[in-house]
Coordinates of C-alpha atoms and ligand atoms in Angstrom, one line a residue:
X8 CA 0.0 0.0 0.0
X9 CA 2.7 2.5 1.1
X10 CA 4.6 1.8 -2.2
X11 CA 1.7 3.0 -4.2
X12 CA 2.1 6.5 -2.6
X13 CA 4.5 8.9 -4.1
X14 CA 5.2 10.2 -0.6
X15 CA 3.8 10.2 2.9
X16 CA 3.9 13.1 5.3
X17 CA 1.4 14.1 8.0
X18 CA 3.5 16.3 10.2
X19 CA 1.5 19.5 9.9
X20 CA -2.0 20.8 10.3
X21 CA -2.7 21.3 6.6
X22 CA -2.0 17.8 5.6
X23 CA -4.1 16.6 2.7
X24 CA -7.6 15.5 3.7
X25 CA -6.6 15.7 7.3
X26 CA -4.8 12.3 6.8
X27 CA -1.5 12.7 5.0
X28 CA 0.0 14.2 1.9
X29 CA 0.6 11.2 -0.5
X30 CA 1.0 12.8 -4.0
X31 CA 2.3 16.2 -3.3
X32 CA 2.6 18.3 -0.1
X33 CA -0.1 20.9 0.4
X34 CA 2.9 23.0 1.5
X35 CA 4.6 22.5 -1.9
X36 CA 7.0 19.7 -0.8
X37 CA 7.3 17.4 -3.8
X38 CA 7.8 13.6 -3.5
X39 CA 11.6 14.0 -4.3
X40 CA 12.2 16.4 -1.4
X41 CA 9.9 14.3 0.8
X42 CA 12.0 11.2 0.1
X43 CA 15.3 13.1 0.7
X44 CA 13.9 14.5 4.0
X45 CA 12.9 11.0 5.1
X46 CA 16.3 9.7 4.2
X47 CA 18.0 12.5 6.2
X48 CA 15.8 11.7 9.2
X49 CA 16.7 8.0 8.9
X50 CA 20.4 9.0 8.9
X51 CA 19.9 11.2 11.9
X52 CA 18.4 8.2 13.8
X53 CA 21.6 6.2 12.9
X54 CA 23.7 9.1 14.1
X55 CA 21.6 9.1 17.3
X56 CA 22.4 5.5 17.9
X57 CA 26.1 5.9 17.7
X58 CA 26.1 9.2 19.5
X59 CA 24.2 7.7 22.4
X60 CA 26.6 4.8 22.6
X61 CA 29.6 7.2 22.6
X62 CA 28.1 9.3 25.3
X63 CA 27.1 6.4 27.5
X64 CA 30.7 5.2 27.3
X65 CA 31.7 8.6 28.7
X66 CA 32.9 10.0 25.3
X67 CA 32.4 13.4 23.9
X68 CA 30.9 14.5 20.6
X69 CA 32.1 17.5 18.7
X70 CA 29.9 20.6 18.7
X71 CA 29.9 20.6 14.9
X72 CA 27.9 17.3 15.1
X73 CA 25.3 18.7 17.5
X74 CA 25.0 21.6 15.2
X75 CA 24.5 19.4 12.2
X76 CA 21.9 17.3 14.0
X77 CA 19.8 20.3 15.1
X78 CA 20.1 22.0 11.7
X79 CA 19.1 18.9 9.8
X80 CA 16.0 18.4 12.0
X81 CA 15.2 22.1 11.5
X82 CA 15.5 21.7 7.7
X83 CA 12.8 19.1 7.6
X84 CA 10.3 21.2 9.6
X85 CA 7.3 22.4 7.6
X86 CA 7.8 25.3 5.2
X87 CA 11.6 25.6 5.8
X88 CA 13.5 24.1 3.0
X89 CA 12.3 22.7 -0.4
X90 CA 15.7 22.5 -2.2
X91 CA 16.5 18.9 -3.1
X92 CA 20.2 19.7 -3.7
X93 CA 20.6 21.1 -0.2
X94 CA 19.2 17.8 1.2
X95 CA 21.6 15.8 -1.0
X96 CA 24.5 17.7 0.5
X97 CA 23.2 17.1 4.0
X98 CA 22.7 13.4 3.4
X99 CA 26.3 13.2 2.1
X100 CA 27.5 15.0 5.3
X101 CA 25.4 12.7 7.5
X102 CA 27.0 9.6 5.9
X103 CA 30.4 10.9 6.7
X104 CA 29.5 11.8 10.3
X105 CA 27.8 8.5 10.9
X106 CA 30.9 6.7 9.6
X107 CA 33.1 8.7 12.0
X108 CA 30.8 8.1 15.0
X109 CA 30.6 4.3 14.1
X110 CA 34.4 4.2 14.1
X111 CA 34.5 5.7 17.5
X112 CA 32.0 3.3 19.0
X113 CA 33.7 0.1 17.9
X114 CA 32.5 -1.7 21.0
X115 CA 29.1 -1.9 19.3
X116 CA 29.2 -5.0 17.2
X117 CA 25.8 -6.6 17.6
X118 CA 22.2 -5.5 17.6
X119 CA 23.0 -2.6 15.3
X120 CA 19.7 -1.2 14.1
X121 CA 19.2 -1.0 10.4
X122 CA 19.3 2.8 10.4
X123 CA 22.7 2.7 12.1
X124 CA 24.2 0.1 9.7
X125 CA 22.8 1.8 6.6
X126 CA 24.9 3.9 4.3
X127 CA 23.1 6.1 1.7
X128 CA 24.1 5.9 -2.0
X129 CA 26.1 8.8 -3.5
X130 CA 23.7 9.5 -6.4
X131 CA 20.6 11.7 -5.9
X132 CA 18.2 9.5 -7.8
X133 CA 19.2 6.5 -5.7
X134 CA 18.9 8.5 -2.6
X135 CA 15.3 9.4 -3.6
X136 CA 14.5 5.8 -4.4
X137 CA 15.8 4.6 -1.1
X138 CA 14.3 7.5 0.9
X139 CA 10.9 6.5 -0.4
X140 CA 11.3 3.1 1.3
X141 CA 12.5 4.5 4.6
X142 CA 9.8 7.0 5.5
X143 CA 7.2 7.2 8.3
X144 CA 5.3 4.1 7.2
X145 CA 8.3 1.9 6.6
X146 CA 8.1 0.2 10.0
X147 CA 5.1 -2.0 10.7
X148 CA 4.3 -0.5 14.1
X149 CA 1.1 -0.6 16.2
X150 CA -1.0 2.5 15.5
X151 CA -0.4 4.1 19.0
X152 CA 3.4 3.4 18.9
X153 CA 3.7 4.9 15.5
X154 CA 1.7 8.0 16.6
X155 CA 3.9 8.5 19.7
X156 CA 7.1 7.9 17.8
X157 CA 6.1 10.7 15.3
X158 CA 5.0 12.9 18.2
X159 CA 8.5 12.6 19.7
X160 CA 10.1 13.2 16.4
X161 CA 8.0 16.3 15.5
X162 CA 8.6 17.7 19.0
X163 CA 12.3 17.2 18.5
X164 CA 12.1 19.2 15.2
X165 CA 10.6 22.1 17.0
X166 CA 13.2 21.8 19.8
X167 CA 15.9 21.7 17.2
X168 CA 14.7 24.9 15.6
X169 CA 14.9 26.8 18.9
X170 CA 18.3 25.2 19.7
X171 CA 19.6 26.4 16.4
X172 CA 18.4 30.0 17.0
X173 CA 20.1 30.0 20.4
X174 CA 23.3 28.5 18.9
X175 CA 23.7 31.1 16.3
X176 CA 23.7 33.7 19.1
X177 CA 26.4 31.6 20.9
X178 CA 24.2 29.9 23.5
X179 CA 24.4 26.1 23.7
X180 CA 23.7 23.7 26.4
X181 CA 25.5 20.4 26.7
X182 CA 22.8 18.2 28.1
X183 CA 20.3 19.6 25.6
X184 CA 22.7 18.8 22.8
X185 CA 23.2 15.3 24.1
X186 CA 19.4 14.8 24.5
X187 CA 19.1 14.8 20.7
X188 CA 21.1 11.5 20.4
X189 CA 19.2 9.9 23.2
X190 CA 15.8 10.8 21.7
X191 CA 16.8 9.9 18.2
X192 CA 18.2 6.6 19.4
X193 CA 15.0 6.0 21.3
X194 CA 12.9 6.2 18.2
X195 CA 14.8 3.2 16.8
X196 CA 13.8 0.9 19.6
X197 CA 11.1 -1.5 18.5
X198 CA 10.0 -2.7 21.9
X199 CA 9.2 0.4 23.9
X200 CA 5.9 0.5 25.6
X201 CA 3.3 3.2 25.2
X202 CA 4.3 4.4 28.7
X203 CA 7.9 4.7 27.7
X204 CA 7.0 6.7 24.6
X205 CA 4.8 9.0 26.7
X206 CA 7.7 9.6 29.1
X207 CA 10.0 10.4 26.2
X208 CA 7.4 12.8 24.7
X209 CA 7.2 14.6 28.0
X210 CA 11.0 14.7 28.2
X211 CA 11.0 16.4 24.8
X212 CA 8.6 18.9 26.3
X213 CA 10.9 19.5 29.3
X214 CA 14.0 19.9 27.2
X215 CA 12.1 22.3 25.0
X216 CA 11.2 24.4 28.0
X217 CA 14.9 24.6 28.9
X218 CA 15.7 25.4 25.3
X219 CA 13.1 28.2 25.1
X220 CA 14.7 29.6 28.3
X221 CA 18.1 29.4 26.8
X222 CA 16.9 31.2 23.7
X223 CA 15.2 33.8 25.8
X224 CA 18.5 34.4 27.6
X225 CA 20.3 34.5 24.2
X226 CA 17.8 37.1 22.8
X227 CA 17.6 39.3 25.9
X228 CA 21.4 39.2 26.7
X229 CA 22.1 40.2 23.1
X230 CA 19.2 42.6 22.3
X231 CA 17.9 43.6 25.8
X232 CA 14.4 42.9 27.2
X233 CA 11.5 43.6 24.9
X234 CA 9.7 46.8 25.9
X235 CA 6.2 48.0 25.0
X236 CA 6.7 49.6 21.6
X237 CA 4.4 51.2 19.0
X238 CA 5.2 49.6 15.6
X239 CA 4.3 51.1 12.3
X240 CA 2.3 48.5 10.2
X241 CA 1.8 50.7 7.1
X242 CA 4.1 51.4 4.2
X243 CA 6.7 54.2 4.1
X244 CA 8.0 55.8 0.9
X245 CA 11.4 54.5 -0.3
X246 CA 13.4 51.4 -1.0
X247 CA 13.1 48.5 1.4
X248 CA 13.9 45.0 2.5
X249 CA 11.3 42.8 4.3
X250 CA 12.8 40.3 6.6
X251 CA 10.7 37.2 7.5
X252 CA 11.1 34.1 9.6
X253 CA 12.3 34.0 13.2
X254 CA 16.0 34.8 13.2
X255 CA 16.9 37.9 15.1
X256 CA 20.6 37.6 14.3
X257 CA 20.0 37.7 10.5
X258 CA 17.8 40.7 11.0
X259 CA 20.6 42.5 13.0
X260 CA 23.2 41.7 10.2
X261 CA 20.8 43.1 7.6
X262 CA 20.2 46.2 9.8
X263 CA 24.0 46.7 10.1
X264 CA 24.6 46.3 6.4
X265 CA 21.8 48.7 5.4
X266 CA 22.6 51.4 7.9
X267 CA 23.0 54.7 6.2
X268 CA 22.0 53.3 2.8
X269 CA 18.5 54.9 2.8
X270 CA 16.9 51.5 2.7
X271 CA 14.1 50.8 5.1
X272 CA 13.9 47.4 6.8
X273 CA 10.5 45.9 7.7
X274 CA 9.9 42.8 9.7
X275 CA 7.4 40.3 8.5
X276 CA 5.5 37.4 10.2
X277 CA 7.3 36.0 13.2
X278 CA 9.9 38.8 13.2
X279 CA 7.4 41.5 14.3
X280 CA 8.5 41.1 17.9
X281 CA 12.0 42.2 16.9
X282 CA 10.7 45.8 16.9
X283 CA 10.5 45.7 20.7
X284 CA 14.1 44.8 21.5
X285 CA 16.1 47.9 22.5
X286 CA 19.2 46.8 20.6
X287 CA 17.2 46.4 17.4
X288 CA 14.8 49.3 17.7
X289 CA 17.8 51.7 18.0
X290 CA 18.2 51.3 14.2
X291 CA 16.0 54.1 12.9
X292 CA 15.6 52.3 9.6
X293 CA 14.0 49.3 11.2
X294 CA 10.9 51.1 10.2
X295 CA 8.0 48.7 11.1
X296 CA 6.3 45.5 10.1
X297 CA 4.9 44.6 6.7
X298 CA 2.0 42.3 6.1
X299 CA 0.4 39.5 8.1
X300 CA 1.0 35.9 8.7
X301 CA 2.9 33.5 6.4
X302 CA -0.1 32.2 4.4
X303 CA -0.7 35.7 3.0
X304 CA 2.8 36.1 1.6
X305 CA 2.0 35.2 -2.0
X306 CA -0.6 37.9 -2.2
X307 CA 1.5 40.4 -0.1
X308 CA 4.8 39.9 -2.0
X309 CA 3.1 39.9 -5.4
X310 CA 5.0 42.5 -7.5
X311 CA 6.5 44.0 -4.3
X312 CA 8.8 46.9 -5.2
X313 CA 11.4 45.7 -2.7
X314 CA 13.2 42.6 -1.5
X315 CA 12.2 39.8 0.9
X316 CA 14.7 37.7 2.9
X317 CA 13.3 34.5 4.4
X318 CA 15.4 33.5 7.4
X319 CA 13.3 30.4 8.5
X320 CA 9.8 29.1 8.1
X321 CA 7.3 29.8 6.7
X322 CA 8.2 30.1 3.0
X323 CA 5.7 29.3 0.3
X324 CA 6.4 28.8 -3.4
X325 CA 7.3 32.2 -4.7
X326 CA 5.1 33.6 -7.5
X327 CA 7.0 34.5 -10.6
X328 CA 6.1 38.2 -9.9
X329 CA 8.6 38.2 -7.0
X330 CA 10.9 35.3 -7.6
X331 CA 13.7 37.7 -8.7
X332 CA 13.5 39.6 -5.4
X333 CA 13.1 37.0 -2.8
X334 CA 16.1 35.5 -1.0
X335 CA 16.6 32.8 1.5
X336 CA 19.3 32.4 4.2
X337 CA 20.1 30.0 7.1
X338 CA 17.9 26.9 7.0
X339 CA 15.3 28.4 4.6
X340 CA 15.5 27.3 1.0
X341 CA 13.6 27.1 -2.3
X342 CA 15.1 25.8 -5.5
X343 CA 16.3 28.6 -7.8
X344 CA 15.8 31.2 -5.2
X345 CA 19.1 33.1 -4.4
X346 CA 20.5 31.8 -1.1
X347 CA 22.7 34.0 1.1
X348 CA 25.1 31.6 2.7
X349 CA 27.6 32.1 5.5
X350 CA 27.4 32.2 9.3
X351 CA 26.3 35.0 11.6
X352 CA 27.6 38.4 10.8
X353 CA 29.8 37.0 8.0
X354 CA 26.7 36.8 5.8
X355 CA 26.9 39.2 2.9
X356 CA 23.6 40.8 2.0
X357 CA 25.0 43.2 -0.6
X358 CA 23.1 41.4 -3.5
X359 CA 19.8 42.0 -1.6
X360 CA 20.7 45.6 -0.9
X361 CA 21.6 46.3 -4.6
X362 CA 18.3 44.7 -5.8
X363 CA 16.3 46.7 -3.3
X364 CA 17.9 49.9 -4.6
X365 CA 17.1 48.9 -8.2
X366 CA 13.5 48.2 -7.3
X367 CA 13.1 51.6 -5.8
X368 CA 10.5 50.8 -3.2
X369 CA 7.1 52.3 -2.5
X370 CA 6.5 55.7 -4.1
X371 CA 4.4 57.2 -1.3
X372 CA 3.6 56.8 2.4
X373 CA 0.4 55.0 3.3
X374 CA -1.9 56.5 6.0
X375 CA -0.1 55.7 9.2
X376 CA -1.2 53.0 11.6
X377 CA 0.7 51.6 14.6
X378 CA 0.2 48.7 16.9
X379 CA 1.6 48.1 20.4
X380 CA 3.8 45.0 21.0
X381 CA 6.6 44.1 23.4
X382 CA 4.9 42.4 26.4
X383 CA 7.5 39.8 27.2
X384 CA 7.9 38.4 30.7
X385 CA 10.0 41.4 31.8
X386 CA 7.4 44.0 30.7
X387 CA 4.4 42.1 32.1
X388 CA 6.0 41.2 35.4
X389 CA 6.9 44.9 35.9
X390 CA 3.1 45.4 36.1
X391 CA 2.6 42.3 38.3
X392 CA 1.4 44.2 41.4
X393 CA -1.1 46.2 39.3
X394 CA -2.4 43.1 37.7
X395 CA -2.8 41.2 40.9
X396 CA -4.6 44.1 42.5
X397 CA -6.9 44.5 39.5
X398 CA -7.8 40.8 39.7
X399 CA -8.4 41.0 43.5
X400 CA -10.7 44.1 43.0
X401 CA -12.6 42.2 40.2
X402 CA -11.4 44.7 37.5
X403 CA -9.8 41.9 35.5
X404 CA -12.0 38.8 35.3
X405 CA -10.0 36.4 33.2
X406 CA -6.8 35.8 31.1
X407 CA -6.9 34.2 27.8
X408 CA -3.8 33.0 26.0
X409 CA -4.9 33.0 22.4
X410 CA -1.9 32.1 20.3
X411 CA 0.1 29.7 18.2
X412 CA 0.5 29.3 14.5
X413 CA -1.6 30.7 11.7
X414 CA -2.5 28.9 8.6
X415 CA -4.7 28.9 5.5
X416 CA -7.8 27.1 6.7
X417 CA -11.0 29.2 7.0
X418 CA -11.7 27.6 10.4
X419 CA -8.9 29.7 11.8
X420 CA -11.3 32.7 11.9
X421 CA -12.4 31.0 15.1
X422 CA -9.4 32.7 16.9
X423 CA -10.4 36.2 15.8
X424 CA -14.0 35.6 16.8
X425 CA -12.9 34.3 20.1
X426 CA -10.7 37.4 20.8
X427 CA -13.7 39.5 19.8
X428 CA -16.1 37.8 22.1
X429 CA -14.1 37.4 25.3
X430 CA -15.5 39.6 28.1
X431 CA -14.5 43.2 28.1
X432 CA -12.7 42.9 31.4
X433 CA -10.5 40.0 30.3
X434 CA -6.9 40.3 29.2
X435 CA -5.8 38.5 26.0
X436 CA -2.2 37.4 25.9
X437 CA -1.0 36.4 22.4
X438 CA 2.1 35.0 20.7
X439 CA 3.4 33.6 17.4
X440 CA 2.0 34.2 14.0
X441 CA -1.6 33.2 14.9
X442 CA -2.0 36.7 16.4
X443 CA -2.2 38.3 13.0
X444 CA -5.9 37.2 13.0
X445 CA -6.6 40.0 15.4
X446 CA -3.5 42.0 16.4
X447 CA -4.3 45.1 14.3
X448 CA -7.6 45.6 16.2
X449 CA -8.1 48.0 19.0
X450 CA -9.1 46.0 22.1
X451 CA -9.0 49.0 24.5
X452 CA -7.7 48.9 28.0
X453 CA -8.6 47.3 31.3
X454 CA -7.4 48.5 34.7
X455 CA -5.0 50.8 32.9
X456 CA -3.4 48.0 30.8
X457 CA -3.9 47.2 27.2
X458 CA -6.4 44.3 26.9
X459 CA -4.2 42.7 24.2
X460 CA -0.7 41.9 25.3
X461 CA 1.6 40.6 22.5
X462 CA 4.1 38.4 24.2
X463 CA 6.3 37.7 21.1
X464 CA 7.3 34.9 18.9
X465 CA 6.3 31.2 19.3
X466 CA 9.3 30.5 21.5
X467 CA 8.2 33.3 23.8
X468 CA 5.6 30.8 25.0
X469 CA 8.3 30.6 27.7
X470 CA 7.4 34.2 28.6
X471 CA 3.7 33.4 28.9
X472 CA 4.6 30.4 31.1
X473 CA 6.7 32.7 33.4
X474 CA 3.8 35.2 33.6
X475 CA 1.4 32.4 34.5
X476 CA 3.8 30.9 37.1
X477 CA 4.2 34.4 38.7
X478 CA 0.5 34.9 38.9
X479 CA 0.0 31.4 40.4
X480 CA 2.7 32.3 43.0
X481 CA 1.0 35.7 43.8
X482 CA -2.4 34.0 44.3
X483 CA -0.8 31.0 46.1
X484 CA -2.4 28.5 43.8
X485 CA -1.6 26.1 41.0
X486 CA -1.5 27.4 37.4
X487 CA -4.5 25.2 36.6
X488 CA -6.5 27.1 39.2
X489 CA -5.9 30.5 37.8
X490 CA -8.6 32.3 35.8
X491 CA -6.5 31.5 32.7
X492 CA -7.5 29.7 29.6
X493 CA -5.2 28.5 26.9
X494 CA -6.7 28.4 23.4
X495 CA -4.0 27.4 21.0
X496 CA -3.7 27.1 17.3
X497 CA -1.1 24.7 15.8
X498 CA 0.3 24.3 12.3
X499 CA 3.8 23.0 12.4
X500 CA 6.3 21.2 14.7
X501 CA 7.4 24.1 16.8
X502 CA 3.8 24.2 18.1
X503 CA 4.1 20.4 18.8
X504 CA 7.2 21.0 21.0
X505 CA 5.5 23.8 22.8
X506 CA 2.4 21.7 23.5
X507 CA 4.7 19.0 24.9
X508 CA 6.3 21.6 27.2
X509 CA 2.8 22.6 28.4
X510 CA 2.0 18.9 29.1
X511 CA 5.3 18.4 30.8
X512 CA 4.3 21.3 33.1
X513 CA 1.0 19.5 33.7
X514 CA -1.1 22.4 32.3
X515 CA -4.6 21.1 31.7
X516 CA -7.7 22.0 29.8
X517 CA -5.9 23.5 26.7
X518 CA -8.2 24.1 23.8
X519 CA -6.5 23.1 20.6
X520 CA -7.4 23.7 17.0
X521 CA -8.3 24.3 14.3
X522 CA -8.1 20.5 13.8
X523 CA -6.3 17.9 15.8
X524 CA -3.0 16.4 14.5
X525 CA -3.5 13.6 11.9
X526 CA -0.5 11.8 13.5
X527 CA -2.3 11.5 16.9
X528 CA -4.1 8.2 16.9
X529 CA -7.4 7.8 18.6
X530 CA -5.7 5.9 21.4
X531 CA -3.1 8.6 22.0
X532 CA -5.8 11.2 21.9
X533 CA -7.8 9.4 24.6
X534 CA -4.7 9.4 26.7
X535 CA -4.1 13.1 26.2
X536 CA -7.7 13.9 27.1
X537 CA -7.6 11.7 30.1
X538 CA -4.2 13.0 31.4
X539 CA -4.3 16.7 30.4
X540 CA -8.0 17.3 29.6
X541 CA -6.9 18.7 26.2
X542 CA -10.0 19.5 24.1
X543 CA -10.5 20.3 20.4
X544 CA -11.9 23.8 19.8
X545 CA -15.6 23.9 18.9
X546 CA -17.2 27.3 18.4
X547 CA -16.1 30.5 20.2
X548 CA -19.5 30.7 22.0
X549 CA -19.5 27.1 23.2
X550 CA -15.8 27.2 24.2
X551 CA -16.2 30.5 26.0
X552 CA -19.2 29.3 28.0
X553 CA -17.2 26.2 29.1
X554 CA -14.1 28.1 29.9
X555 CA -15.8 30.8 31.9
X556 CA -18.3 28.5 33.5
Ligands
SF4_611 FE1 1.8 17.8 3.8 FE2 2.4 19.3 5.9 FE3 4.0 17.4 5.2 FE4 3.9 19.6 3.8 S1 4.6 19.4 5.8 S2 3.9 17.5 3.0 S3 1.7 20.0 3.9 S4 1.9 17.2 6.0
SF3_612 FE1 4.2 30.7 12.4 FE2 5.2 29.3 10.5 FE3 4.1 28.4 13.4 FE4 6.7 30.6 15.0 S1 5.8 31.3 11.1 S2 4.6 30.2 14.5 S3 3.4 28.8 11.5

């Protein structure tokens, strides 16, 4: 059956028919890239096997291997990289690394899993053929075990993305790096129980929490603590570059290289929160934010008279009208789109700058509109006393965390409707790109605070968790007893890792939508409902009634 499919992938929310992409990815991933990604993941599992053996024998693994493992996992995350040739190069590199690690763990001579013993062919076509045989469905596993194994793997991909962002800023953590080998090796075991898989999934969540903390430290040490900031969300006359994705370091490099050139820099998508960091907002030509969430990019970039740089997810197939002015860097890639290579501040964006000059930019200013962002843990906790007092006096009735990924499905209007209908004395915390459903609306104030508090990027879920923990401490209760409801939207695997972090913290009663993950089997779903009371979103009215009741 599986061989009749050109590919199989069900890792994201928009998977075909809510079951799996089998002919072509809804995201644009073709069967060749799917096979190469599957082969790279298979290789990483083999690397995990040898890495784990070396570590358990007290050996060390070079940082460059950790870095490769995290980057490779990140490359296979939804909407990051669609360039087959990049995957071929990474598979070649993985073969070399695996050989080196195998050499070092010579004591392993029996019970070598197939993924560890395997060596990929050198030719691309053969890699594709073999990758097709080694994907998600290649092992005949019981439904719940397969579901949990993929849950662990997708959580690892999200974790890897955050580890990569911290690493480029010079922040790494040894036990976090070593966890990747342990978890990848674990996915090779064919006799783990459901309980063992659940434990590993929760461990991914715990590690992800540590990783989000590390990234928060990396971001705030380097760029300062985000502060409430009014950001321009309309166009300014003049040449420009739009920077999208999540990478604050790439944005800084672009800001440095465009300083004094007359080129304006706009953030896009998940880079909006960058405007609130003191060390980034000091660049006057970081002019504001352009556009909405990722799924609107083809419309918003159509014939754009400036350049776009995609630093990470979410990239969509560029339309012809802007394929000569969109660039990728870091893990992001699309075939035939110019890629700016290099590391950190060594990256040279002069090609982008020259093209932005040529294109000339917008010819006039749009009527100005600004929105307020920058409510990370530092800014919110500075108001903690006022918030606690307002709750005690009954001025603030409830907190809603409405956030997560955005996506193309119409059902995602749920999140906007929910934000519109929560009580007027409730505070809405939001984060990640799902906020574009409502972040340009005026929600007014409550107890002297804005009702809508934008906490930041998806990884700033860590900030939201810190705020919730501080409130629980102030009220001397458990987080689950706070007047706080989490209504989350998921799309890709970073959201999976964050969900696992919330489960690891034993946060219950999360509402999740717009649909439940296809890779979660009915048995695993039952367990999640039983243990964490996670519920699918229904209608804003019904959910509000249940949450406030
Ligand atoms: Fe389909 Fe999502 Fe996989 Fe793309 S990432 S192939 S849309 S399931
Ligand atoms: Fe968005 Fe892709 Fe997930 Fe970082 S940019 S949240 S979807």
